[in-house]
């Protein structure tokens, strides 16, 4: 029986900022059985892929080809002929110097169905992120996109340099850094004034973005002095004059800072998003992962006897999530809480609880166990039963102090945290190379596991030039005890509070 052929999606991954992927582009990643991606396609987009998807890297970097274009054509054809849905993920837009048309022609020759999903090209995005509008009523209404990759040794250029030099207001060259001297000479030889503004933008739209500007007369020397290499776009025209005034991306408060995020990967997104929005490059080095307890029977028994409890206390978002997941697995619903009061630590935990339809009766002013204890001093706990579903290993102060007030406290493991060691080598390499500016710790467990990843006795040496930020005093004390020099302690023990503290630290500098 003949296998039904699959389909290929030629998808533009955008210029580097993963947020610039189109909605349809993301859907194609989610749908794919096979993903074939390029050097300039952000690897973070692969998180949208199915777990069972085959991921194949075919990047081309500085003349070093993982796979030739002919090989890529054969690969996507072979996968589609086997019946797979293939997403060919290409940096920028597949039809703007992306060889997408060549791949489409091969698919047509082989009778394979395909769709083209346009992407945001770096020709537009990189200048925009550098504060350069390609058109402006005061300056120009014409734009040209040109390959900068022509061989300067060619006898005849395929580019009409005279038309570019005299008839186009803004010219954007892609892949032209190596040929910059030749581009400059050709434009000036065909009549473009030496004082014409020029800018180069490297790694546009990403936290690694850097740019340099000048004129045709001096841009080669300035680029060499700045060390600008590929990948970069070259913008030529009077619109470059607006760069200094409109340069918004590189002026963000944390731009250029490389921040290590140690939170569990599934929980790191909010912190990463906030720091990234402020300009930081976030390096995810999760030191813990959150897992169910080895044995659910104690929690199941507590849920079975839920009506016998007077208070239910949650100390984390994880506690809420694992508790309700188990509640529903046991065939219960919100009617089980008709007479139980609740208390939480922190607004995030309160919000998660409210997401299940329960408004907490107690939310302390400060987000620590001690504050919950203080809040309960106003309550009569004598003879009351308290259920405390939380991490397998947690501070003892809360159950101990509640017991002193007369409560019977059942402390049940709703989840556990485990150390993550898979990325230790990469972390140590970054620290040794002094490429990390700041480390964030959001709990004592992240601190302990981070320290455990480092060679014995090397905490102080490897982090002496790194700023350390802790979400609160308990976490900070743990860090100090293990040899970290803590420079930032959030006053509000939340993710937004931690980000605010980091901002204030750098603002003072």
CSV table of C-alpha atoms in Angstrom, one decimal:
chain,number,residue,atom,x,y,z
A,1,UNK,CA,0.0,0.0,0.0
A,2,UNK,CA,1.4,3.4,-1.0
A,3,UNK,CA,2.1,5.8,1.8
A,4,UNK,CA,0.1,9.0,1.6
A,5,UNK,CA,2.5,12.0,1.2
A,6,UNK,CA,2.7,14.5,4.0
A,7,UNK,CA,2.8,18.3,3.8
A,8,UNK,CA,5.6,20.8,4.2
A,9,UNK,CA,5.1,24.3,5.8
A,10,UNK,CA,7.8,26.8,4.9
A,11,UNK,CA,7.7,29.0,8.0
A,12,UNK,CA,9.4,32.3,8.6
A,13,UNK,CA,10.6,32.2,12.2
A,14,UNK,CA,11.1,35.9,12.4
A,15,UNK,CA,14.3,37.9,13.1
A,16,UNK,CA,15.4,36.4,16.5
A,17,UNK,CA,13.0,37.7,19.1
A,18,UNK,CA,10.8,34.6,19.7
A,19,UNK,CA,7.8,36.9,20.4
A,20,UNK,CA,7.8,37.9,16.7
A,21,UNK,CA,6.8,34.5,15.4
A,22,UNK,CA,3.4,34.7,13.8
A,23,UNK,CA,0.4,32.9,15.2
A,24,UNK,CA,0.2,30.7,12.2
A,25,UNK,CA,3.9,30.0,12.4
A,26,UNK,CA,3.6,28.8,16.0
A,27,UNK,CA,0.6,26.6,15.0
A,28,UNK,CA,2.8,25.0,12.3
A,29,UNK,CA,5.5,24.2,14.9
A,30,UNK,CA,2.9,22.7,17.2
A,31,UNK,CA,1.5,20.6,14.4
A,32,UNK,CA,4.7,19.2,13.0
A,33,UNK,CA,6.0,15.6,13.1
A,34,UNK,CA,9.4,16.9,11.9
A,35,UNK,CA,10.9,20.3,12.4
A,36,UNK,CA,13.9,21.3,10.2
A,37,UNK,CA,15.4,24.6,11.6
A,38,UNK,CA,18.1,27.1,10.7
A,39,UNK,CA,20.9,28.9,12.6
A,40,UNK,CA,18.9,32.1,12.7
A,41,UNK,CA,15.6,30.6,13.9
A,42,UNK,CA,15.4,31.1,17.7
A,43,UNK,CA,15.8,27.6,19.4
A,44,UNK,CA,13.3,28.8,22.1
A,45,UNK,CA,10.6,28.3,19.5
A,46,UNK,CA,11.1,24.6,19.7
A,47,UNK,CA,9.4,24.5,23.1
A,48,UNK,CA,6.1,24.6,21.1
A,49,UNK,CA,6.9,21.3,19.4
A,50,UNK,CA,5.2,18.1,20.3
A,51,UNK,CA,7.3,15.9,22.6
A,52,UNK,CA,7.4,13.2,19.9
A,53,UNK,CA,8.5,15.5,17.1
A,54,UNK,CA,11.8,14.9,15.3
A,55,UNK,CA,14.0,18.0,15.6
A,56,UNK,CA,16.7,18.5,12.9
A,57,UNK,CA,19.2,21.3,12.9
A,58,UNK,CA,20.5,22.3,9.4
A,59,UNK,CA,22.1,25.7,10.3
A,60,UNK,CA,24.6,27.5,8.2
A,61,UNK,CA,27.1,29.7,10.0
A,62,UNK,CA,30.0,31.6,8.5
A,63,UNK,CA,30.3,29.3,5.5
A,64,UNK,CA,30.1,26.2,7.8
A,65,UNK,CA,27.1,24.2,6.5
A,66,UNK,CA,25.6,21.5,8.6
A,67,UNK,CA,23.8,20.4,5.5
A,68,UNK,CA,24.0,21.9,2.0
A,69,UNK,CA,20.9,23.4,0.4
A,70,UNK,CA,20.6,20.4,-1.9
A,71,UNK,CA,20.7,18.2,1.2
A,72,UNK,CA,18.0,20.2,3.0
A,73,UNK,CA,15.8,20.0,-0.1
A,74,UNK,CA,16.3,16.2,-0.2
A,75,UNK,CA,15.6,15.9,3.6
A,76,UNK,CA,12.3,17.8,3.7
A,77,UNK,CA,11.2,15.9,0.5
A,78,UNK,CA,12.1,12.5,2.1
A,79,UNK,CA,10.3,13.2,5.3
A,80,UNK,CA,7.2,14.4,3.5
A,81,UNK,CA,7.2,11.4,1.2
A,82,UNK,CA,7.1,9.2,4.3
A,83,UNK,CA,3.8,10.9,5.2
A,84,UNK,CA,5.1,13.3,7.9
A,85,UNK,CA,4.0,16.8,8.4
A,86,UNK,CA,7.2,18.9,8.1
A,87,UNK,CA,7.7,22.4,9.3
A,88,UNK,CA,10.8,24.0,7.7
A,89,UNK,CA,11.6,26.8,10.2
A,90,UNK,CA,13.7,29.5,8.5
A,91,UNK,CA,15.1,32.7,10.1
A,92,UNK,CA,13.3,35.9,9.0
A,93,UNK,CA,11.0,35.4,6.0
A,94,UNK,CA,11.3,32.3,3.8
A,95,UNK,CA,11.0,34.3,0.6
A,96,UNK,CA,13.4,37.2,1.4
A,97,UNK,CA,16.9,35.8,0.7
A,98,UNK,CA,15.8,32.7,2.5
A,99,UNK,CA,15.9,30.2,-0.4
A,100,UNK,CA,12.3,29.3,0.4
A,101,UNK,CA,11.4,29.5,-3.3
A,102,UNK,CA,14.1,27.0,-4.1
A,103,UNK,CA,12.7,24.6,-1.6
A,104,UNK,CA,9.1,25.2,-2.9
A,105,UNK,CA,10.3,24.4,-6.4
A,106,UNK,CA,11.7,21.0,-5.3
A,107,UNK,CA,8.5,20.2,-3.5
A,108,UNK,CA,6.4,21.0,-6.6
A,109,UNK,CA,8.7,18.7,-8.7
A,110,UNK,CA,8.0,15.9,-6.3
A,111,UNK,CA,4.3,16.4,-6.0
A,112,UNK,CA,4.4,17.4,-2.4
A,113,UNK,CA,1.8,19.7,-0.9
A,114,UNK,CA,3.2,22.8,0.8
A,115,UNK,CA,2.2,26.2,2.3
A,116,UNK,CA,4.3,29.3,2.8
A,117,UNK,CA,3.9,31.1,6.2
A,118,UNK,CA,5.6,34.6,5.9
A,119,UNK,CA,7.7,35.8,8.8
A,120,UNK,CA,8.9,39.1,10.0
A,121,UNK,CA,12.1,39.8,8.1
A,122,UNK,CA,15.2,41.1,9.8
A,123,UNK,CA,15.4,43.7,7.0
A,124,UNK,CA,12.5,45.5,8.7
A,125,UNK,CA,12.7,44.3,12.3
A,126,UNK,CA,16.4,44.9,13.0
A,127,UNK,CA,16.3,48.6,12.0
A,128,UNK,CA,13.0,49.1,13.9
A,129,UNK,CA,14.6,47.7,17.1
A,130,UNK,CA,17.6,50.0,16.5
A,131,UNK,CA,15.3,53.1,16.2
A,132,UNK,CA,15.5,53.4,12.4
A,133,UNK,CA,12.2,53.7,10.5
A,134,UNK,CA,12.9,52.6,6.9
A,135,UNK,CA,10.5,55.2,5.6
A,136,UNK,CA,9.6,58.7,6.8
A,137,UNK,CA,7.7,61.4,5.0
A,138,UNK,CA,10.5,63.9,5.7
A,139,UNK,CA,13.2,61.7,4.4
A,140,UNK,CA,12.1,59.1,1.9
A,141,UNK,CA,9.2,57.0,0.5
A,142,UNK,CA,11.4,54.3,-1.2
A,143,UNK,CA,13.1,51.3,0.2
A,144,UNK,CA,15.2,48.5,-1.4
A,145,UNK,CA,16.2,45.2,0.1
A,146,UNK,CA,19.5,44.0,-1.4
A,147,UNK,CA,21.7,40.9,-0.8
A,148,UNK,CA,25.1,41.9,0.5
A,149,UNK,CA,26.5,38.5,-0.2
A,150,UNK,CA,27.6,39.1,-3.8
A,151,UNK,CA,31.2,37.9,-4.5
A,152,UNK,CA,33.3,41.0,-4.9
A,153,UNK,CA,35.5,39.1,-7.4
A,154,UNK,CA,32.6,38.7,-9.9
A,155,UNK,CA,33.3,40.4,-13.2
A,156,UNK,CA,29.8,41.9,-13.3
A,157,UNK,CA,27.4,42.5,-10.4
A,158,UNK,CA,23.8,41.5,-10.7
A,159,UNK,CA,22.9,44.6,-8.8
A,160,UNK,CA,22.1,47.9,-10.5
A,161,UNK,CA,24.3,50.0,-8.3
A,162,UNK,CA,23.6,53.3,-10.1
A,163,UNK,CA,19.9,52.9,-9.6
A,164,UNK,CA,20.4,52.1,-5.9
A,165,UNK,CA,22.8,55.0,-5.4
A,166,UNK,CA,20.7,57.6,-7.2
A,167,UNK,CA,17.1,56.4,-7.0
A,168,UNK,CA,16.5,54.7,-3.7
A,169,UNK,CA,16.0,56.6,-0.4
A,170,UNK,CA,16.7,53.7,2.1
A,171,UNK,CA,18.8,50.6,1.2
A,172,UNK,CA,18.9,47.6,3.5
A,173,UNK,CA,21.6,45.0,2.8
A,174,UNK,CA,21.3,41.6,4.3
A,175,UNK,CA,24.3,39.3,4.8
A,176,UNK,CA,26.7,42.0,3.8
A,177,UNK,CA,29.2,42.5,6.7
A,178,UNK,CA,32.1,40.8,5.0
A,179,UNK,CA,31.4,42.8,1.8
A,180,UNK,CA,30.9,46.2,3.6
A,181,UNK,CA,34.0,47.8,2.0
A,182,UNK,CA,32.9,46.7,-1.4
A,183,UNK,CA,29.3,47.9,-0.8
A,184,UNK,CA,30.6,51.3,0.3
A,185,UNK,CA,32.9,51.8,-2.7
A,186,UNK,CA,30.3,50.7,-5.2
A,187,UNK,CA,27.7,53.2,-3.8
A,188,UNK,CA,30.1,56.1,-3.7
A,189,UNK,CA,31.5,55.3,-7.2
A,190,UNK,CA,28.0,55.5,-8.5
A,191,UNK,CA,27.3,58.9,-7.1
A,192,UNK,CA,26.1,58.5,-3.4
A,193,UNK,CA,27.7,61.2,-1.2
A,194,UNK,CA,30.3,60.1,1.3
A,195,UNK,CA,28.4,61.8,4.1
A,196,UNK,CA,25.3,59.6,3.6
A,197,UNK,CA,24.3,58.1,7.0
A,198,UNK,CA,24.9,54.3,7.5
A,199,UNK,CA,24.1,52.0,10.4
A,200,UNK,CA,24.8,48.3,11.1
A,201,UNK,CA,22.6,46.3,13.5
A,202,UNK,CA,23.9,42.9,14.7
A,203,UNK,CA,21.7,40.2,16.2
A,204,UNK,CA,18.8,42.6,15.8
A,205,UNK,CA,15.7,42.1,18.1
A,206,UNK,CA,17.7,39.8,20.5
A,207,UNK,CA,19.3,40.7,23.8
A,208,UNK,CA,22.7,40.4,22.0
A,209,UNK,CA,21.7,43.3,19.7
A,210,UNK,CA,24.5,45.8,19.1
A,211,UNK,CA,24.7,48.6,16.6
A,212,UNK,CA,27.1,51.2,15.2
A,213,UNK,CA,26.4,54.2,12.9
A,214,UNK,CA,28.4,56.6,10.8
A,215,UNK,CA,28.6,57.6,7.1
A,216,UNK,CA,29.7,55.9,3.9
A,217,UNK,CA,33.1,57.7,4.4
A,218,UNK,CA,33.8,56.2,7.9
A,219,UNK,CA,31.5,53.3,8.5
A,220,UNK,CA,34.1,50.6,7.6
A,221,UNK,CA,36.5,51.9,10.2
A,222,UNK,CA,33.8,52.2,12.8
A,223,UNK,CA,32.5,48.7,12.2
A,224,UNK,CA,36.0,47.3,12.6
A,225,UNK,CA,36.6,49.3,15.8
A,226,UNK,CA,33.3,48.1,17.2
A,227,UNK,CA,33.9,44.4,16.3
A,228,UNK,CA,30.6,44.1,14.4
A,229,UNK,CA,30.4,40.8,12.6
A,230,UNK,CA,27.6,38.8,11.0
A,231,UNK,CA,24.7,38.3,11.4
A,232,UNK,CA,24.0,42.0,10.8
A,233,UNK,CA,21.9,44.2,8.5
A,234,UNK,CA,23.3,47.4,6.9
A,235,UNK,CA,21.0,50.4,6.5
A,236,UNK,CA,22.0,53.2,4.2
A,237,UNK,CA,20.0,56.5,4.0
A,238,UNK,CA,19.0,59.6,5.8
A,239,UNK,CA,16.5,57.8,8.0
A,240,UNK,CA,19.6,56.6,10.0
A,241,UNK,CA,19.7,60.2,11.4
A,242,UNK,CA,16.7,59.3,13.5
A,243,UNK,CA,18.5,56.4,15.3
A,244,UNK,CA,19.8,58.4,18.2
A,245,UNK,CA,16.4,59.9,19.0
A,246,UNK,CA,14.4,56.7,18.5
A,247,UNK,CA,16.7,54.1,19.9
A,248,UNK,CA,14.3,52.4,22.3
A,249,UNK,CA,15.4,48.8,22.5
A,250,UNK,CA,19.0,49.3,23.5
A,251,UNK,CA,18.0,51.9,26.1
A,252,UNK,CA,15.9,49.6,28.2
A,253,UNK,CA,17.1,49.5,31.9
A,254,UNK,CA,18.5,46.0,31.9
A,255,UNK,CA,19.7,45.8,28.3
A,256,UNK,CA,23.0,44.0,28.0
A,257,UNK,CA,22.6,42.2,31.4
A,258,UNK,CA,22.8,38.4,31.4
A,259,UNK,CA,20.7,37.0,34.2
A,260,UNK,CA,20.7,33.4,35.4
A,261,UNK,CA,17.2,32.3,36.4
A,262,UNK,CA,17.3,29.3,38.7
A,263,UNK,CA,13.6,28.7,39.2
A,264,UNK,CA,12.0,25.4,38.0
A,265,UNK,CA,11.6,25.6,34.3
A,266,UNK,CA,7.8,25.2,34.3
A,267,UNK,CA,7.5,28.2,36.7
A,268,UNK,CA,10.2,30.4,35.3
A,269,UNK,CA,8.2,32.0,32.5
A,270,UNK,CA,6.8,34.9,34.5
A,271,UNK,CA,10.2,35.9,35.8
A,272,UNK,CA,11.9,35.4,32.4
A,273,UNK,CA,9.2,37.5,30.7
A,274,UNK,CA,9.5,40.4,33.1
A,275,UNK,CA,13.3,40.5,33.0
A,276,UNK,CA,13.3,40.1,29.2
A,277,UNK,CA,10.8,43.0,28.8
A,278,UNK,CA,13.3,45.1,30.8
A,279,UNK,CA,16.0,44.3,28.3
A,280,UNK,CA,17.9,41.4,30.1
A,281,UNK,CA,19.1,38.3,28.4
A,282,UNK,CA,17.8,35.4,30.6
A,283,UNK,CA,19.8,32.2,30.9
A,284,UNK,CA,17.5,29.4,32.3
A,285,UNK,CA,19.5,27.2,34.7
A,286,UNK,CA,16.7,25.5,36.6
A,287,UNK,CA,18.1,24.0,39.8
A,288,UNK,CA,14.9,22.3,40.9
A,289,UNK,CA,12.0,20.4,39.3
A,290,UNK,CA,8.7,20.0,41.0
A,291,UNK,CA,7.3,16.4,41.2
A,292,UNK,CA,4.4,14.6,42.8
A,293,UNK,CA,5.1,12.9,46.1
A,294,UNK,CA,6.2,9.3,46.0
A,295,UNK,CA,3.0,8.3,47.8
A,296,UNK,CA,-0.3,10.1,47.3
A,297,UNK,CA,-2.1,8.0,50.0
A,298,UNK,CA,-1.7,10.5,52.9
A,299,UNK,CA,-3.0,13.3,50.7
A,300,UNK,CA,-5.8,11.2,49.4
A,301,UNK,CA,-6.8,10.3,53.0
A,302,UNK,CA,-6.8,14.0,54.0
A,303,UNK,CA,-9.0,14.8,51.0
A,304,UNK,CA,-11.4,12.0,51.9
A,305,UNK,CA,-11.7,13.5,55.4
A,306,UNK,CA,-11.7,17.1,54.2
A,307,UNK,CA,-15.0,17.9,56.0
A,308,UNK,CA,-13.3,17.3,59.4
A,309,UNK,CA,-10.9,20.2,58.9
A,310,UNK,CA,-11.5,23.8,60.0
A,311,UNK,CA,-8.6,25.5,58.1
A,312,UNK,CA,-6.7,24.7,54.9
A,313,UNK,CA,-3.4,26.6,54.5
A,314,UNK,CA,-1.4,26.9,51.2
A,315,UNK,CA,2.1,28.2,51.3
A,316,UNK,CA,2.8,28.1,47.5
A,317,UNK,CA,1.3,28.0,44.1
A,318,UNK,CA,2.6,24.5,43.7
A,319,UNK,CA,0.7,23.4,46.9
A,320,UNK,CA,-2.5,24.7,45.4
A,321,UNK,CA,-2.1,23.1,42.0
A,322,UNK,CA,-1.1,19.7,43.3
A,323,UNK,CA,-3.8,19.7,46.0
A,324,UNK,CA,-6.6,20.5,43.5
A,325,UNK,CA,-5.3,18.1,40.9
A,326,UNK,CA,-5.6,15.3,43.5
A,327,UNK,CA,-8.9,16.6,44.7
A,328,UNK,CA,-10.4,16.3,41.3
A,329,UNK,CA,-8.7,12.9,40.7
A,330,UNK,CA,-10.5,11.6,43.8
A,331,UNK,CA,-13.9,12.6,42.3
A,332,UNK,CA,-14.4,15.7,44.5
A,333,UNK,CA,-15.3,19.2,43.6
A,334,UNK,CA,-15.7,22.7,45.2
A,335,UNK,CA,-18.6,21.6,47.3
A,336,UNK,CA,-16.1,19.9,49.6
A,337,UNK,CA,-15.1,23.4,50.9
A,338,UNK,CA,-18.5,24.6,52.1
A,339,UNK,CA,-17.4,25.2,55.7
A,340,UNK,CA,-13.6,25.3,55.5
A,341,UNK,CA,-11.6,28.6,55.9
A,342,UNK,CA,-8.4,29.1,53.9
A,343,UNK,CA,-5.1,31.0,54.4
A,344,UNK,CA,-2.3,31.6,51.9
A,345,UNK,CA,1.2,33.0,51.8
A,346,UNK,CA,1.5,35.7,49.1
A,347,UNK,CA,-0.7,37.1,46.3
A,348,UNK,CA,0.4,34.6,43.7
A,349,UNK,CA,-0.9,31.7,45.8
A,350,UNK,CA,-4.0,33.7,46.6
A,351,UNK,CA,-4.6,34.3,42.8
A,352,UNK,CA,-4.1,30.6,42.0
A,353,UNK,CA,-6.5,29.6,44.8
A,354,UNK,CA,-9.1,32.1,43.5
A,355,UNK,CA,-8.6,30.6,40.0
A,356,UNK,CA,-10.3,27.5,41.5
A,357,UNK,CA,-13.1,29.6,42.9
A,358,UNK,CA,-11.9,30.1,46.5
A,359,UNK,CA,-11.1,33.5,48.0
A,360,UNK,CA,-8.7,33.2,50.9
A,361,UNK,CA,-9.8,34.2,54.3
A,362,UNK,CA,-6.2,35.2,55.4
A,363,UNK,CA,-3.6,36.8,53.2
A,364,UNK,CA,-0.7,38.2,55.4
A,365,UNK,CA,1.0,41.5,54.8
A,366,UNK,CA,4.4,39.8,54.4
A,367,UNK,CA,4.8,36.7,52.4
A,368,UNK,CA,6.5,34.5,55.0
A,369,UNK,CA,5.4,31.7,57.3
A,370,UNK,CA,6.0,34.0,60.3
A,371,UNK,CA,3.4,36.4,58.9
A,372,UNK,CA,0.9,33.7,58.6
A,373,UNK,CA,1.5,32.8,62.3
A,374,UNK,CA,1.0,36.4,63.3
A,375,UNK,CA,-2.3,36.6,61.3
A,376,UNK,CA,-3.6,33.5,63.1
A,377,UNK,CA,-3.0,35.1,66.5
A,378,UNK,CA,-6.3,36.8,65.9
A,379,UNK,CA,-8.0,33.5,65.5
A,380,UNK,CA,-9.1,31.0,68.1
A,381,UNK,CA,-7.3,27.8,67.1
A,382,UNK,CA,-7.9,25.7,70.2
A,383,UNK,CA,-9.4,22.4,69.2
A,384,UNK,CA,-9.3,23.4,65.5
A,385,UNK,CA,-8.0,21.0,62.8
A,386,UNK,CA,-5.6,22.5,60.2
A,387,UNK,CA,-4.6,20.8,56.9
A,388,UNK,CA,-1.3,22.0,55.5
A,389,UNK,CA,-0.6,20.5,52.0
A,390,UNK,CA,2.9,21.6,51.0
A,391,UNK,CA,6.4,20.6,49.9
A,392,UNK,CA,7.8,17.4,51.2
A,393,UNK,CA,10.7,19.3,52.9
A,394,UNK,CA,9.6,22.7,54.3
A,395,UNK,CA,10.4,24.9,57.2
A,396,UNK,CA,8.9,23.7,60.5
A,397,UNK,CA,8.0,27.0,62.0
A,398,UNK,CA,4.4,27.2,60.7
A,399,UNK,CA,3.1,23.8,62.0
A,400,UNK,CA,5.0,24.2,65.2
A,401,UNK,CA,3.6,27.7,66.0
A,402,UNK,CA,0.1,26.7,65.1
A,403,UNK,CA,0.3,23.7,67.4
A,404,UNK,CA,1.4,26.0,70.2
A,405,UNK,CA,-1.9,27.9,69.6
A,406,UNK,CA,-3.9,24.7,70.2
A,407,UNK,CA,-4.4,23.5,66.7
A,408,UNK,CA,-4.1,20.0,65.4
A,409,UNK,CA,-2.0,20.3,62.3
A,410,UNK,CA,-1.8,17.6,59.6
A,411,UNK,CA,1.3,18.5,57.5
A,412,UNK,CA,0.9,16.5,54.2
A,413,UNK,CA,3.3,16.3,51.3
A,414,UNK,CA,1.4,17.5,48.2
A,415,UNK,CA,4.6,17.7,46.1
A,416,UNK,CA,8.4,17.5,46.3
A,417,UNK,CA,11.3,19.3,44.7
A,418,UNK,CA,14.2,17.5,43.2
A,419,UNK,CA,17.6,18.8,42.1
A,420,UNK,CA,18.3,19.4,38.4
A,421,UNK,CA,21.9,18.7,37.4
A,422,UNK,CA,21.8,18.3,33.7
A,423,UNK,CA,23.0,21.8,32.9
A,424,UNK,CA,25.7,22.0,35.5
A,425,UNK,CA,28.6,22.0,33.0
A,426,UNK,CA,27.1,24.9,31.0
A,427,UNK,CA,26.5,26.9,34.2
A,428,UNK,CA,30.1,26.4,35.4
A,429,UNK,CA,31.4,27.4,32.0
A,430,UNK,CA,29.4,30.6,32.0
A,431,UNK,CA,30.6,31.5,35.5
A,432,UNK,CA,34.2,30.7,34.7
A,433,UNK,CA,34.0,32.9,31.6
A,434,UNK,CA,32.4,35.7,33.7
A,435,UNK,CA,29.5,36.0,31.3
A,436,UNK,CA,26.8,36.1,33.9
A,437,UNK,CA,26.0,39.5,35.5
A,438,UNK,CA,23.3,38.4,38.0
A,439,UNK,CA,21.8,35.3,39.6
A,440,UNK,CA,18.2,35.2,40.8
A,441,UNK,CA,17.1,33.0,43.7
A,442,UNK,CA,13.4,32.6,44.4
A,443,UNK,CA,13.6,30.0,47.2
A,444,UNK,CA,16.0,28.4,49.6
A,445,UNK,CA,15.9,25.2,47.6
A,446,UNK,CA,17.1,27.0,44.5
A,447,UNK,CA,20.0,28.3,46.4
A,448,UNK,CA,21.0,25.0,47.9
A,449,UNK,CA,20.7,23.1,44.6
A,450,UNK,CA,22.6,25.9,42.7
A,451,UNK,CA,25.5,25.7,45.2
A,452,UNK,CA,25.5,21.8,44.9
A,453,UNK,CA,26.0,22.2,41.1
A,454,UNK,CA,29.3,24.0,41.7
A,455,UNK,CA,32.6,22.3,42.5
A,456,UNK,CA,33.2,22.0,46.3
A,457,UNK,CA,34.5,25.1,47.9
A,458,UNK,CA,34.1,27.2,44.7
A,459,UNK,CA,31.0,29.2,45.4
A,460,UNK,CA,32.7,32.4,46.5
A,461,UNK,CA,35.3,32.2,43.8
A,462,UNK,CA,32.9,31.5,40.9
A,463,UNK,CA,30.4,34.2,42.0
A,464,UNK,CA,32.6,36.9,43.4
A,465,UNK,CA,32.0,39.2,40.4
A,466,UNK,CA,28.3,38.2,40.1
A,467,UNK,CA,25.4,40.2,41.6
A,468,UNK,CA,23.1,37.9,43.6
A,469,UNK,CA,19.4,38.7,44.0
A,470,UNK,CA,17.1,37.0,46.5
A,471,UNK,CA,13.3,37.1,46.7
A,472,UNK,CA,13.3,37.6,50.4
A,473,UNK,CA,15.3,37.4,53.7
A,474,UNK,CA,14.9,33.7,54.2
A,475,UNK,CA,16.3,33.0,50.8
A,476,UNK,CA,19.0,35.6,51.3
A,477,UNK,CA,20.1,34.0,54.6
A,478,UNK,CA,20.3,30.6,53.0
A,479,UNK,CA,22.5,32.1,50.2
A,480,UNK,CA,24.8,33.9,52.7
A,481,UNK,CA,25.2,30.7,54.7
A,482,UNK,CA,26.4,28.9,51.6
A,483,UNK,CA,29.0,31.6,50.6
A,484,UNK,CA,27.1,33.9,48.3
A,485,UNK,CA,27.4,37.6,48.6
A,486,UNK,CA,23.8,38.8,48.4
A,487,UNK,CA,23.4,42.4,47.0
A,488,UNK,CA,19.7,42.5,46.3
A,489,UNK,CA,16.8,41.4,48.6
A,490,UNK,CA,13.3,42.1,47.5
A,491,UNK,CA,11.1,44.1,49.9
A,492,UNK,CA,8.0,42.5,48.4
A,493,UNK,CA,8.6,38.8,48.3
A,494,UNK,CA,7.1,38.2,44.9
A,495,UNK,CA,8.4,37.9,41.3
A,496,UNK,CA,7.4,41.6,40.5
A,497,UNK,CA,9.0,42.6,43.8
A,498,UNK,CA,12.2,40.9,42.8
A,499,UNK,CA,12.2,42.6,39.4
A,500,UNK,CA,11.7,46.0,41.1
A,501,UNK,CA,14.6,45.4,43.4
A,502,UNK,CA,16.8,44.4,40.5
A,503,UNK,CA,15.8,47.6,38.7
A,504,UNK,CA,16.5,49.8,41.7
A,505,UNK,CA,19.9,48.2,42.2
A,506,UNK,CA,21.0,49.0,38.6
A,507,UNK,CA,19.3,52.5,38.7
A,508,UNK,CA,21.6,53.4,41.7
A,509,UNK,CA,24.6,52.4,39.7
